[in-house]
mmCIF file of C-alpha atoms and ligand atoms in Angstrom:
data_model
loop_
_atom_site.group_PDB
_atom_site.id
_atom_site.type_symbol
_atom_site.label_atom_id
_atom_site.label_comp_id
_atom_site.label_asym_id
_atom_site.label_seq_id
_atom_site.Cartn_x
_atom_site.Cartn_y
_atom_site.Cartn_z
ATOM 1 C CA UNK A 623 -19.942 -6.791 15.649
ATOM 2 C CA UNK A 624 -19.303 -4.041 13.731
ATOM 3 C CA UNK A 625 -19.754 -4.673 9.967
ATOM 4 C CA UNK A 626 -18.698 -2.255 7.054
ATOM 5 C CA UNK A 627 -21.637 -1.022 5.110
ATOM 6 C CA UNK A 628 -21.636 -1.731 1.505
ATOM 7 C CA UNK A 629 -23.226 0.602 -0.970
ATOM 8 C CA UNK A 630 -24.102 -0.911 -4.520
ATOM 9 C CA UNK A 631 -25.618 0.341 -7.417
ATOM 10 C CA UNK A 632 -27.888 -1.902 -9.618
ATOM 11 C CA UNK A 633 -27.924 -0.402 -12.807
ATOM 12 C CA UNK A 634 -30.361 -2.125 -14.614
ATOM 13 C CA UNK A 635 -30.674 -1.776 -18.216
ATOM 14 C CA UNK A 636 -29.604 1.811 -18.240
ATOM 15 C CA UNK A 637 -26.708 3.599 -19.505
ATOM 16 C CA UNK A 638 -24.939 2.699 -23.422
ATOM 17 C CA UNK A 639 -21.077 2.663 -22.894
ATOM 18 C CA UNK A 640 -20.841 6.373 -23.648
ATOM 19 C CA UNK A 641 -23.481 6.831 -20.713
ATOM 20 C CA UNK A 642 -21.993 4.460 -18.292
ATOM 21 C CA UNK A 643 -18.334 6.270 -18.736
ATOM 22 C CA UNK A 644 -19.799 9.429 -17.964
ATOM 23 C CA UNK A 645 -21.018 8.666 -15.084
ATOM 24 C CA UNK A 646 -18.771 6.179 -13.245
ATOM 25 C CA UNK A 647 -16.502 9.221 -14.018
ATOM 26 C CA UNK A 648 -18.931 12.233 -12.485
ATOM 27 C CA UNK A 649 -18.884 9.399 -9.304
ATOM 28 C CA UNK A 650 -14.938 9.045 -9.353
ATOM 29 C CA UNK A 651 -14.583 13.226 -9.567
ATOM 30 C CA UNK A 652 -16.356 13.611 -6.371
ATOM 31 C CA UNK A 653 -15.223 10.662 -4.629
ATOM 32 C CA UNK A 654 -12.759 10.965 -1.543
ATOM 33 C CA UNK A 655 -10.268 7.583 -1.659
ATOM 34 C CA UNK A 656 -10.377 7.864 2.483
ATOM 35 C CA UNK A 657 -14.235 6.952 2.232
ATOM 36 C CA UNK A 658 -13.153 3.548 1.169
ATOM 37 C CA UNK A 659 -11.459 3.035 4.351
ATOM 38 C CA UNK A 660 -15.348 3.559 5.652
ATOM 39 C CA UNK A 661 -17.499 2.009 3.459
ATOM 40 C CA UNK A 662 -17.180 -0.579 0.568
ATOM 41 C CA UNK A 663 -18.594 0.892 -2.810
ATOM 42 C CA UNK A 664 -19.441 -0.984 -6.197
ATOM 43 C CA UNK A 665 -21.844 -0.151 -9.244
ATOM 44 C CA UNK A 666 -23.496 -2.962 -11.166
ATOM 45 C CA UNK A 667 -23.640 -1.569 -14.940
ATOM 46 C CA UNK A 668 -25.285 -4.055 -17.904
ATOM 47 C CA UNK A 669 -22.740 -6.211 -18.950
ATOM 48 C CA UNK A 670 -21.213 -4.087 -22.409
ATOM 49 C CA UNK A 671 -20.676 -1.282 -19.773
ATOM 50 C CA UNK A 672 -18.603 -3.639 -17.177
ATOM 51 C CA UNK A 673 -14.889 -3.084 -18.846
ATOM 52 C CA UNK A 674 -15.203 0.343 -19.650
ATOM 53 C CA UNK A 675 -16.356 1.102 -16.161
ATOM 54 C CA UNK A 676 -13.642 -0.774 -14.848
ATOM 55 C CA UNK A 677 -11.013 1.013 -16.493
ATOM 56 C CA UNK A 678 -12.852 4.517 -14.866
ATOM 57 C CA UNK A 679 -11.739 3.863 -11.844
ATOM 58 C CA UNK A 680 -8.677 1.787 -12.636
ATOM 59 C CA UNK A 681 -7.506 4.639 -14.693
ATOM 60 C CA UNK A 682 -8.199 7.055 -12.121
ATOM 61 C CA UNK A 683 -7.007 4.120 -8.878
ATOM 62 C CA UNK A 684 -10.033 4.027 -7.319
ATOM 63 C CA UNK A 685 -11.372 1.139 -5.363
ATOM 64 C CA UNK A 686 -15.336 1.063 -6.237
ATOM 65 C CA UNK A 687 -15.805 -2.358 -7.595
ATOM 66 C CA UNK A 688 -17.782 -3.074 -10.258
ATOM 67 C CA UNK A 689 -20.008 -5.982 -10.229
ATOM 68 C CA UNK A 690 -22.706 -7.465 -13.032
ATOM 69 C CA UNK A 691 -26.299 -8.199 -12.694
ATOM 70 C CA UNK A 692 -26.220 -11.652 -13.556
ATOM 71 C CA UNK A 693 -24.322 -14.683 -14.974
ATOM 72 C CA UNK A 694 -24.528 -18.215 -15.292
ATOM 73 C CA UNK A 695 -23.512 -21.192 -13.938
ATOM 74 C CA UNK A 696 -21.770 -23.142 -16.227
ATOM 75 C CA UNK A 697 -18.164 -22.472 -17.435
ATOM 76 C CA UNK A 698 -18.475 -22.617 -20.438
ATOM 77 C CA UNK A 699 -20.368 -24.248 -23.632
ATOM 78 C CA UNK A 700 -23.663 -24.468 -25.953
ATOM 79 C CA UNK A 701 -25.622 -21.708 -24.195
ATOM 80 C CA UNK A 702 -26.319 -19.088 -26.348
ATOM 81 C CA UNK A 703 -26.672 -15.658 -24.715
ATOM 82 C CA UNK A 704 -25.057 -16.426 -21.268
ATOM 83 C CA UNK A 705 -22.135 -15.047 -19.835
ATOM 84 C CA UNK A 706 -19.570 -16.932 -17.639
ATOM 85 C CA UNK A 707 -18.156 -16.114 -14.614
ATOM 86 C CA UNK A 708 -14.494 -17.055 -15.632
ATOM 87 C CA UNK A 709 -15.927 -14.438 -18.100
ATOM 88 C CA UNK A 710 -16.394 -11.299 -15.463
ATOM 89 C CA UNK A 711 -13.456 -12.336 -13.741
ATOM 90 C CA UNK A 712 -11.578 -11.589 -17.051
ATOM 91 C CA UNK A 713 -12.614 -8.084 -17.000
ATOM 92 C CA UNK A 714 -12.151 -7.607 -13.417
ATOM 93 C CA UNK A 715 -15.660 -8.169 -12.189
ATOM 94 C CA UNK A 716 -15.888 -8.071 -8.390
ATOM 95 C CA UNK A 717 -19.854 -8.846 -7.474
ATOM 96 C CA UNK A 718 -22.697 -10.046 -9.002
ATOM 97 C CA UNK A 719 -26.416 -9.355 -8.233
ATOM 98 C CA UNK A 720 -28.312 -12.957 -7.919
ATOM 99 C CA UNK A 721 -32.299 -13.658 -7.952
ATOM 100 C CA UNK A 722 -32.818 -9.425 -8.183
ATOM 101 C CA UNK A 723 -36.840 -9.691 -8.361
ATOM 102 C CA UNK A 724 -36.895 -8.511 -12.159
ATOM 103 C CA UNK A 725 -35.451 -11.835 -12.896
ATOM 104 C CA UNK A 726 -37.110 -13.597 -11.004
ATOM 105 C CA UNK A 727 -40.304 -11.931 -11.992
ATOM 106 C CA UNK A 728 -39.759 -11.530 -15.500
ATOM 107 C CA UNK A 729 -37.559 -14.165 -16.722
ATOM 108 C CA UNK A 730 -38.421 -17.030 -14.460
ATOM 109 C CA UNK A 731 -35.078 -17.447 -12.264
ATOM 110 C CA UNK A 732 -35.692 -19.611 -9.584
ATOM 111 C CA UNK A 733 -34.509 -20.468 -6.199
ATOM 112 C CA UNK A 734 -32.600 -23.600 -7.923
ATOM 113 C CA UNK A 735 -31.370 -21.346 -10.076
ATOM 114 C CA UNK A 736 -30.423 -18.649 -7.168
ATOM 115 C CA UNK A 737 -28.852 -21.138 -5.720
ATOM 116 C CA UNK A 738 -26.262 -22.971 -8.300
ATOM 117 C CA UNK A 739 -25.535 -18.960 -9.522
ATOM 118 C CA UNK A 740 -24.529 -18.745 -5.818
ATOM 119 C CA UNK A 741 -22.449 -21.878 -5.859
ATOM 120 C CA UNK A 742 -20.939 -20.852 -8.782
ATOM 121 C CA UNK A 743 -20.327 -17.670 -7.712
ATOM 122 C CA UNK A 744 -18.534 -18.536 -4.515
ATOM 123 C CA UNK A 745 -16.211 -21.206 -6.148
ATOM 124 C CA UNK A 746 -15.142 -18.881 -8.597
ATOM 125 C CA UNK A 747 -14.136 -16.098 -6.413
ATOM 126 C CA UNK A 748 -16.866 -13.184 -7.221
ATOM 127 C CA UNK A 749 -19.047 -12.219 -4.782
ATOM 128 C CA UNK A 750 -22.559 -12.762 -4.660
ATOM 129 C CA UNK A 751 -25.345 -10.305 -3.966
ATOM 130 C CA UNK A 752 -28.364 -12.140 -3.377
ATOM 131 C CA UNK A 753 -31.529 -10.352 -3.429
ATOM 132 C CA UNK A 754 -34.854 -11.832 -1.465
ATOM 133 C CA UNK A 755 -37.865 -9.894 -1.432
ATOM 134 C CA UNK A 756 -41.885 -10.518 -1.245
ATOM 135 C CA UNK A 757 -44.491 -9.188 -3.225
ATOM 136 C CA UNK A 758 -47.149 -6.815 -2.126
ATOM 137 C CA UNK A 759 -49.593 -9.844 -1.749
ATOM 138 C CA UNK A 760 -47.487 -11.679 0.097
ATOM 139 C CA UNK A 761 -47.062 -8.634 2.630
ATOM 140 C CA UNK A 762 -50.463 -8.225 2.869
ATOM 141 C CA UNK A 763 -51.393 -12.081 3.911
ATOM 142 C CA UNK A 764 -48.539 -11.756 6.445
ATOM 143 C CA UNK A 765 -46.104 -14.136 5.537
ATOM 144 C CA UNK A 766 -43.314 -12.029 4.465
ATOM 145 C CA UNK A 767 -40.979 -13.023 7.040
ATOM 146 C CA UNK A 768 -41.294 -17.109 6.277
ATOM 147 C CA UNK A 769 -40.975 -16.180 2.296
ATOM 148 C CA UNK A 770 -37.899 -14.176 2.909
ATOM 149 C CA UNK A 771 -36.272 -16.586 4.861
ATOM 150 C CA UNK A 772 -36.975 -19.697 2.634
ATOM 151 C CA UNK A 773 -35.415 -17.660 -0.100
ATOM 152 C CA UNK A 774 -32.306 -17.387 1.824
ATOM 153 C CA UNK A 775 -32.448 -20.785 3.094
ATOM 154 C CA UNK A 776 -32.934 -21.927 -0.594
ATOM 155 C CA UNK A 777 -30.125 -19.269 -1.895
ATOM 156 C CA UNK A 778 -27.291 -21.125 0.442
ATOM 157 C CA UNK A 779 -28.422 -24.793 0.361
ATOM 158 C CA UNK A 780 -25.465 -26.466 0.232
ATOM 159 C CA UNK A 781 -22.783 -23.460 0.103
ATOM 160 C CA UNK A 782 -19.863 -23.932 2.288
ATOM 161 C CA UNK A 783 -19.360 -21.810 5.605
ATOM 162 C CA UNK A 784 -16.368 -19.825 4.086
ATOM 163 C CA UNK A 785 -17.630 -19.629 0.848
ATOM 164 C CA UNK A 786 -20.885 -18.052 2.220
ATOM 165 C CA UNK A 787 -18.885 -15.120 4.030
ATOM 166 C CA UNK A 788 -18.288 -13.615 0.697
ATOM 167 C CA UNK A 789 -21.534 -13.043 -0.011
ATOM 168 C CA UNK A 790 -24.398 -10.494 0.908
ATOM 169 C CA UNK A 791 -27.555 -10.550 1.039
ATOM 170 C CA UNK A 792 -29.886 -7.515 -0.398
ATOM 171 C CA UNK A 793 -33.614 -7.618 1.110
ATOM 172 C CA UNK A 794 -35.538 -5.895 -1.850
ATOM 173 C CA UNK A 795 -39.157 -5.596 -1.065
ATOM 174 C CA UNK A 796 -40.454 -6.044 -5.004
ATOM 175 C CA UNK A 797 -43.803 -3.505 -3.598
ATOM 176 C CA UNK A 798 -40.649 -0.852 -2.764
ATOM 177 C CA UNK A 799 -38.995 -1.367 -5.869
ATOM 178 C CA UNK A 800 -38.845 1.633 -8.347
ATOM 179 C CA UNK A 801 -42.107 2.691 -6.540
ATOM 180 C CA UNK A 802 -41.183 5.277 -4.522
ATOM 181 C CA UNK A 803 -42.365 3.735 -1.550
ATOM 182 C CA UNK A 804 -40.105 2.831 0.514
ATOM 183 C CA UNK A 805 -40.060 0.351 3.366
ATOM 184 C CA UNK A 806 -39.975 2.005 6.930
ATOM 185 C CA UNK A 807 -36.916 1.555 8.624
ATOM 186 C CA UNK A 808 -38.621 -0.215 11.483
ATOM 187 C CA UNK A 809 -40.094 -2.744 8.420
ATOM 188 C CA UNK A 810 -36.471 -3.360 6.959
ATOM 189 C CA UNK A 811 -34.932 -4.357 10.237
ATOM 190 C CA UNK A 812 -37.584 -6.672 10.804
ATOM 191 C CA UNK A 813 -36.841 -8.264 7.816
ATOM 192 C CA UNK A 814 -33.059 -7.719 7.412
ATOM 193 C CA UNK A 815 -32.686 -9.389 11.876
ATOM 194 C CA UNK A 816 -34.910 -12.215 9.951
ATOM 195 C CA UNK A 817 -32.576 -12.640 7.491
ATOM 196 C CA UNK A 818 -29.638 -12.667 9.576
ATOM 197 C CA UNK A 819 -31.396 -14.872 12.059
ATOM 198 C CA UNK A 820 -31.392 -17.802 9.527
ATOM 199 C CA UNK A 821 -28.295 -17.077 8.314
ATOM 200 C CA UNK A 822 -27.309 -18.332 12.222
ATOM 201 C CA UNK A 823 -29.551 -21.372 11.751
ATOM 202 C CA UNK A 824 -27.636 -22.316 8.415
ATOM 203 C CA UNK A 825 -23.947 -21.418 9.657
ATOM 204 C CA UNK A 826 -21.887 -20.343 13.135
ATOM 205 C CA UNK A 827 -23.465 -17.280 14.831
ATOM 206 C CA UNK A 828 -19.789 -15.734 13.822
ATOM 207 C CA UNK A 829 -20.708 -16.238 10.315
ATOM 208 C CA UNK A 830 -24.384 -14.471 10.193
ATOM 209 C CA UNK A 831 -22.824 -11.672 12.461
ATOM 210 C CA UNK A 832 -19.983 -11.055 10.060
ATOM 211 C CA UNK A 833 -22.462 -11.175 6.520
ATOM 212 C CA UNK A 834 -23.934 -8.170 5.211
ATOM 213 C CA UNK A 835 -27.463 -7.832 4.980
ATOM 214 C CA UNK A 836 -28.378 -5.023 2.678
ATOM 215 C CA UNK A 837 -31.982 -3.393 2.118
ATOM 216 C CA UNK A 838 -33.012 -1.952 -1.299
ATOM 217 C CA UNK A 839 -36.287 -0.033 -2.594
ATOM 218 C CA UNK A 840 -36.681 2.762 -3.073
ATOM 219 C CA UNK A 841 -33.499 4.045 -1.219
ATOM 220 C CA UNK A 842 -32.230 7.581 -1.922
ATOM 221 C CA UNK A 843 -30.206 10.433 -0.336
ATOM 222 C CA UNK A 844 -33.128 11.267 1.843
ATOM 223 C CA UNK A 845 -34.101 8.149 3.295
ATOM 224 C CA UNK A 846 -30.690 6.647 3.484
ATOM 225 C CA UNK A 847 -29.711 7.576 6.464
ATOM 226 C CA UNK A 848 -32.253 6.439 8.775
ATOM 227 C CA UNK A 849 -32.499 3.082 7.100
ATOM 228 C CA UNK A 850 -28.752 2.523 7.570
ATOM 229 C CA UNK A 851 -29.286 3.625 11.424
ATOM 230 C CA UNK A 852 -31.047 0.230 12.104
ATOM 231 C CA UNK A 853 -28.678 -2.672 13.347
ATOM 232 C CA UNK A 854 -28.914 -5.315 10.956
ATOM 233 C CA UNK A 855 -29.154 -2.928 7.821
ATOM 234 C CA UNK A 856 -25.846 -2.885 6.768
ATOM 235 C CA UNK A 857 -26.209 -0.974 2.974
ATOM 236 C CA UNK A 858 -28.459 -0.318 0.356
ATOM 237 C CA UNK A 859 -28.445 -1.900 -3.509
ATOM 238 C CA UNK A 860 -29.795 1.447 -4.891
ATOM 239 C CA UNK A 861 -31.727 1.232 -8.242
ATOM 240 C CA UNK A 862 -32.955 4.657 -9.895
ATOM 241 C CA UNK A 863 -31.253 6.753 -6.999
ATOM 242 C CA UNK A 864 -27.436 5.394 -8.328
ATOM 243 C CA UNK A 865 -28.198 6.575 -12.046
ATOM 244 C CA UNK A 866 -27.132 10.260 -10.700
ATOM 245 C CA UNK A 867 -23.757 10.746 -9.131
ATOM 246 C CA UNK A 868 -24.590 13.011 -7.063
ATOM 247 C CA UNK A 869 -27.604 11.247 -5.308
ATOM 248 C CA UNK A 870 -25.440 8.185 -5.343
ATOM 249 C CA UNK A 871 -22.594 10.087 -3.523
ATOM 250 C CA UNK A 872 -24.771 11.487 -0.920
ATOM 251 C CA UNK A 873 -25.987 7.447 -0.348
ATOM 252 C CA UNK A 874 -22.202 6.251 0.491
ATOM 253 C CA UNK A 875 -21.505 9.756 2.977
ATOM 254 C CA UNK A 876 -24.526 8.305 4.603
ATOM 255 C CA UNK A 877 -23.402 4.708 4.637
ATOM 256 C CA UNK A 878 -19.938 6.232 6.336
HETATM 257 P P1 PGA B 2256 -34.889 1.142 -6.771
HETATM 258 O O1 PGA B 2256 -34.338 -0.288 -7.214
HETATM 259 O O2 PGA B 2256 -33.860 1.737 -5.852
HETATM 260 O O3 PGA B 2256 -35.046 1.905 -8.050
HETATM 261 O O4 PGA B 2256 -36.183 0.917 -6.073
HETATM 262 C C1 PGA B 2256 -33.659 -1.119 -6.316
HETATM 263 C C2 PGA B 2256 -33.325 -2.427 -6.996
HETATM 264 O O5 PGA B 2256 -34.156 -2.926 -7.751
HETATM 265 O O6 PGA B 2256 -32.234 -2.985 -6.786
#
């Protein structure tokens, strides 16, 4: 099965609206339209920057989607400080990053949380990113692969078979994140197969084949390739690398 790599850039808190213009626009000068065709291409800006970096590359009919970082669950109510999903659909929202280790780290998401985002998600026609990941310690004690794959297991308890094929998964080792130290390729496949594997013990073999599995840490135009080479590596959520249009750019020709 041959599955179309997606490129996504996470953001993070960087970028004021003046920022976040500029450079969705420095990516949509030196972006070819026939790449598309190729590869599937989205940037996930904080949440002020979402609308004007959807009108970028409206204004200039470009097909990068734009996705945010988070969002929650309910529709709508007494929950000061969240946004909805009906919400980013309004402004034309395409993705969403889930469970990226920051929030999980630092603001106490949890699997159950992962997990209704996801439902939510899926129901209301955005696409989930869903990022698993393990800690150095976890590495080190050897039991990455069972971690990673309860956090996926958790991530789609009780999400439909068609619902799920929206969504991709982004393995994030949290000791490659923003660290400089990337994963080997050989240790991202191991993961990302893994990953797909129980994907196949939670849905039809068709399904796991056809999901993405992306890998993120530390990815950049140097390292890109070879990481994308590997079978069940199918795109990279790129963190500080995506906050230059140029680097970014040289990520999706090697995604192509
Ligand atoms: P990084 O971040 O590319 O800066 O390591 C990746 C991520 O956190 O999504």
């Amino acid at each position: 099965m041959t599955r179309k790599n997606l490129i996504a850039g996470n953001w993070k808190m960087n970028n004021t609206i003046g920022e976040a213009v500029v450079l969705a626009q420095e990516i949509s000068y030196d972006f070819y339209r026939d790449w598309l065709e190729l590869v599937d291409v989205a940037v996930c800006p904080p949440y002020v920057d979402l609308k004007p970096v959807v009108n970028v590359f409206e204004f200039d009919h470009l097909k990068v989607g734009v996705g945010a970082q988070n969002v929650y669950w309910e529709p709508k109510g007494a929950y000061t400080g969240e946004i909805s999903i009906e919400m980013l659909r309004e402004i034309g929202c395409e993705w969403c990053i889930v469970g990226h280790s920051e929030r999980r780290g630092l603001f106490g998401e949890t699997n159950e949380d992962v997990n209704k985002k996801v439902k939510a998600l899926v129901d209301g026609g955005i696409k989930p990113i869903v990022c698993v990941g393990e800690s150095l310690a976890v590495r080190d004690e050897g039991s990455y692969l069972e971690y990673v794959c309860a956090q996926v297991r958790a991530a789609f308890a009780g999400v439909d078979e068609a619902a799920a094929k929206s969504a991709v998964v982004a393995y994030e080792p949290i000791w490659a994140i923003g660290t400089g130290r990337t994963a080997t390729p050989e240790q991202a496949e191991e993961v990302c197969a893994a990953v797909r594997a129980t994907l196949a013990e939670i849905y039809a073999d068709k399904t796991a084949d056809a999901m993405r599995v992306l890998y993120g840490g530390s990815m950049n135009e140097g390292n890109a390739a070879l990481l994308l080479a590997e079978p069940d590596i199918d795109g990279g959520l790129i963190g500080g690398a995506s906050l230059k249009a140029k680097s970014f750019i040289e990520i999706v020709k090697a995604a192509m």
